[in-house]
């Protein structure tokens, strides 16, 4: 197929179709990667919430275990750091 000037349009259409297919595949991969990141971040948030409950329980016990509380706070800080890294 040639236009009025004799330029082959079919090669342009094939190139465009190939480019669109490539972009659609890349977009699909990016969507999956994004969903995986969102899921990982949600999982970290759940873990953080559970660990906050543990920390509150440690702080409300009759006998305070300062080392256990500090370990729990450090664990929560590690989770927070992971969440920040996951979000960026």
CSV table of C-alpha atoms in Angstrom, one decimal:
chain,number,residue,atom,x,y,z
A,1,UNK,CA,0.0,0.0,0.0
A,2,UNK,CA,1.4,3.3,-1.1
A,3,UNK,CA,0.2,6.8,-0.5
A,4,UNK,CA,0.0,9.4,-3.3
A,5,UNK,CA,3.8,10.1,-3.0
A,6,UNK,CA,4.7,6.5,-3.2
A,7,UNK,CA,5.6,6.1,0.5
A,8,UNK,CA,4.9,2.6,1.9
A,9,UNK,CA,2.3,3.0,4.7
A,10,UNK,CA,2.2,-0.7,5.6
A,11,UNK,CA,5.7,-0.6,7.2
A,12,UNK,CA,4.6,2.4,9.3
A,13,UNK,CA,1.4,0.6,10.4
A,14,UNK,CA,3.4,-2.5,11.3
A,15,UNK,CA,5.9,-0.4,13.3
A,16,UNK,CA,3.0,1.4,15.1
A,17,UNK,CA,1.3,-1.9,15.8
A,18,UNK,CA,4.6,-3.4,17.2
A,19,UNK,CA,5.2,-0.3,19.3
A,20,UNK,CA,1.7,-0.4,20.7
A,21,UNK,CA,2.0,-4.1,21.5
A,22,UNK,CA,5.4,-3.5,23.3
A,23,UNK,CA,4.0,-0.6,25.3
A,24,UNK,CA,0.9,-2.6,26.3
A,25,UNK,CA,3.1,-5.5,27.5
A,26,UNK,CA,5.3,-3.1,29.4
A,27,UNK,CA,2.3,-1.4,31.0
A,28,UNK,CA,0.9,-4.8,32.0
A,29,UNK,CA,4.2,-5.7,33.7
A,30,UNK,CA,4.3,-2.3,35.5
A,31,UNK,CA,0.7,-2.8,36.7
A,32,UNK,CA,1.7,-6.2,38.2
A,33,UNK,CA,4.8,-4.7,39.8
A,34,UNK,CA,2.8,-1.8,41.2
A,35,UNK,CA,0.2,-4.2,42.7
A,36,UNK,CA,3.0,-6.3,44.2
A,37,UNK,CA,4.5,-3.2,45.8
A,38,UNK,CA,1.1,-2.1,47.1
A,39,UNK,CA,0.5,-5.6,48.6
A,40,UNK,CA,3.9,-5.6,50.2
A,41,UNK,CA,3.3,-2.2,51.8
A,42,UNK,CA,-0.1,-3.3,53.0
A,43,UNK,CA,1.4,-6.4,54.6
A,44,UNK,CA,4.0,-4.3,56.3
A,45,UNK,CA,1.3,-2.1,57.7
A,46,UNK,CA,-0.5,-5.1,59.1
A,47,UNK,CA,2.6,-6.3,60.7
A,48,UNK,CA,3.2,-2.9,62.2
A,49,UNK,CA,-0.3,-2.7,63.6
A,50,UNK,CA,0.1,-6.1,65.2
A,51,UNK,CA,3.4,-5.2,66.7
A,52,UNK,CA,2.0,-1.9,68.0
A,53,UNK,CA,-0.6,-4.0,69.9
A,54,UNK,CA,2.2,-6.2,71.3
A,55,UNK,CA,4.1,-3.0,72.4
A,56,UNK,CA,1.0,-1.6,74.1
A,57,UNK,CA,0.5,-4.9,75.9
A,58,UNK,CA,4.1,-4.8,77.1
A,59,UNK,CA,3.7,-1.3,78.4
A,60,UNK,CA,0.5,-2.0,80.2
A,61,UNK,CA,1.7,-5.2,82.0
A,62,UNK,CA,1.9,-4.9,85.8
A,63,UNK,CA,5.7,-5.6,85.7
A,64,UNK,CA,7.6,-3.5,83.1
A,65,UNK,CA,10.2,-5.3,81.1
A,66,UNK,CA,12.2,-2.4,79.7
A,67,UNK,CA,14.4,-4.6,77.5
A,68,UNK,CA,11.4,-6.2,75.9
A,69,UNK,CA,9.8,-2.8,75.3
A,70,UNK,CA,13.0,-1.5,73.8
A,71,UNK,CA,13.3,-4.6,71.5
A,72,UNK,CA,9.7,-4.1,70.4
A,73,UNK,CA,10.4,-0.4,69.7
A,74,UNK,CA,13.4,-1.3,67.6
A,75,UNK,CA,11.4,-3.9,65.8
A,76,UNK,CA,8.8,-1.3,65.0
A,77,UNK,CA,11.4,1.1,63.8
A,78,UNK,CA,12.8,-1.6,61.5
A,79,UNK,CA,9.3,-2.2,60.1
A,80,UNK,CA,8.8,1.6,59.6
A,81,UNK,CA,12.1,1.8,57.7
A,82,UNK,CA,11.0,-1.1,55.5
A,83,UNK,CA,7.7,0.7,54.8
A,84,UNK,CA,9.5,3.9,53.8
A,85,UNK,CA,11.8,2.0,51.5
A,86,UNK,CA,8.9,0.1,50.0
A,87,UNK,CA,7.0,3.3,49.4
A,88,UNK,CA,9.9,4.9,47.5
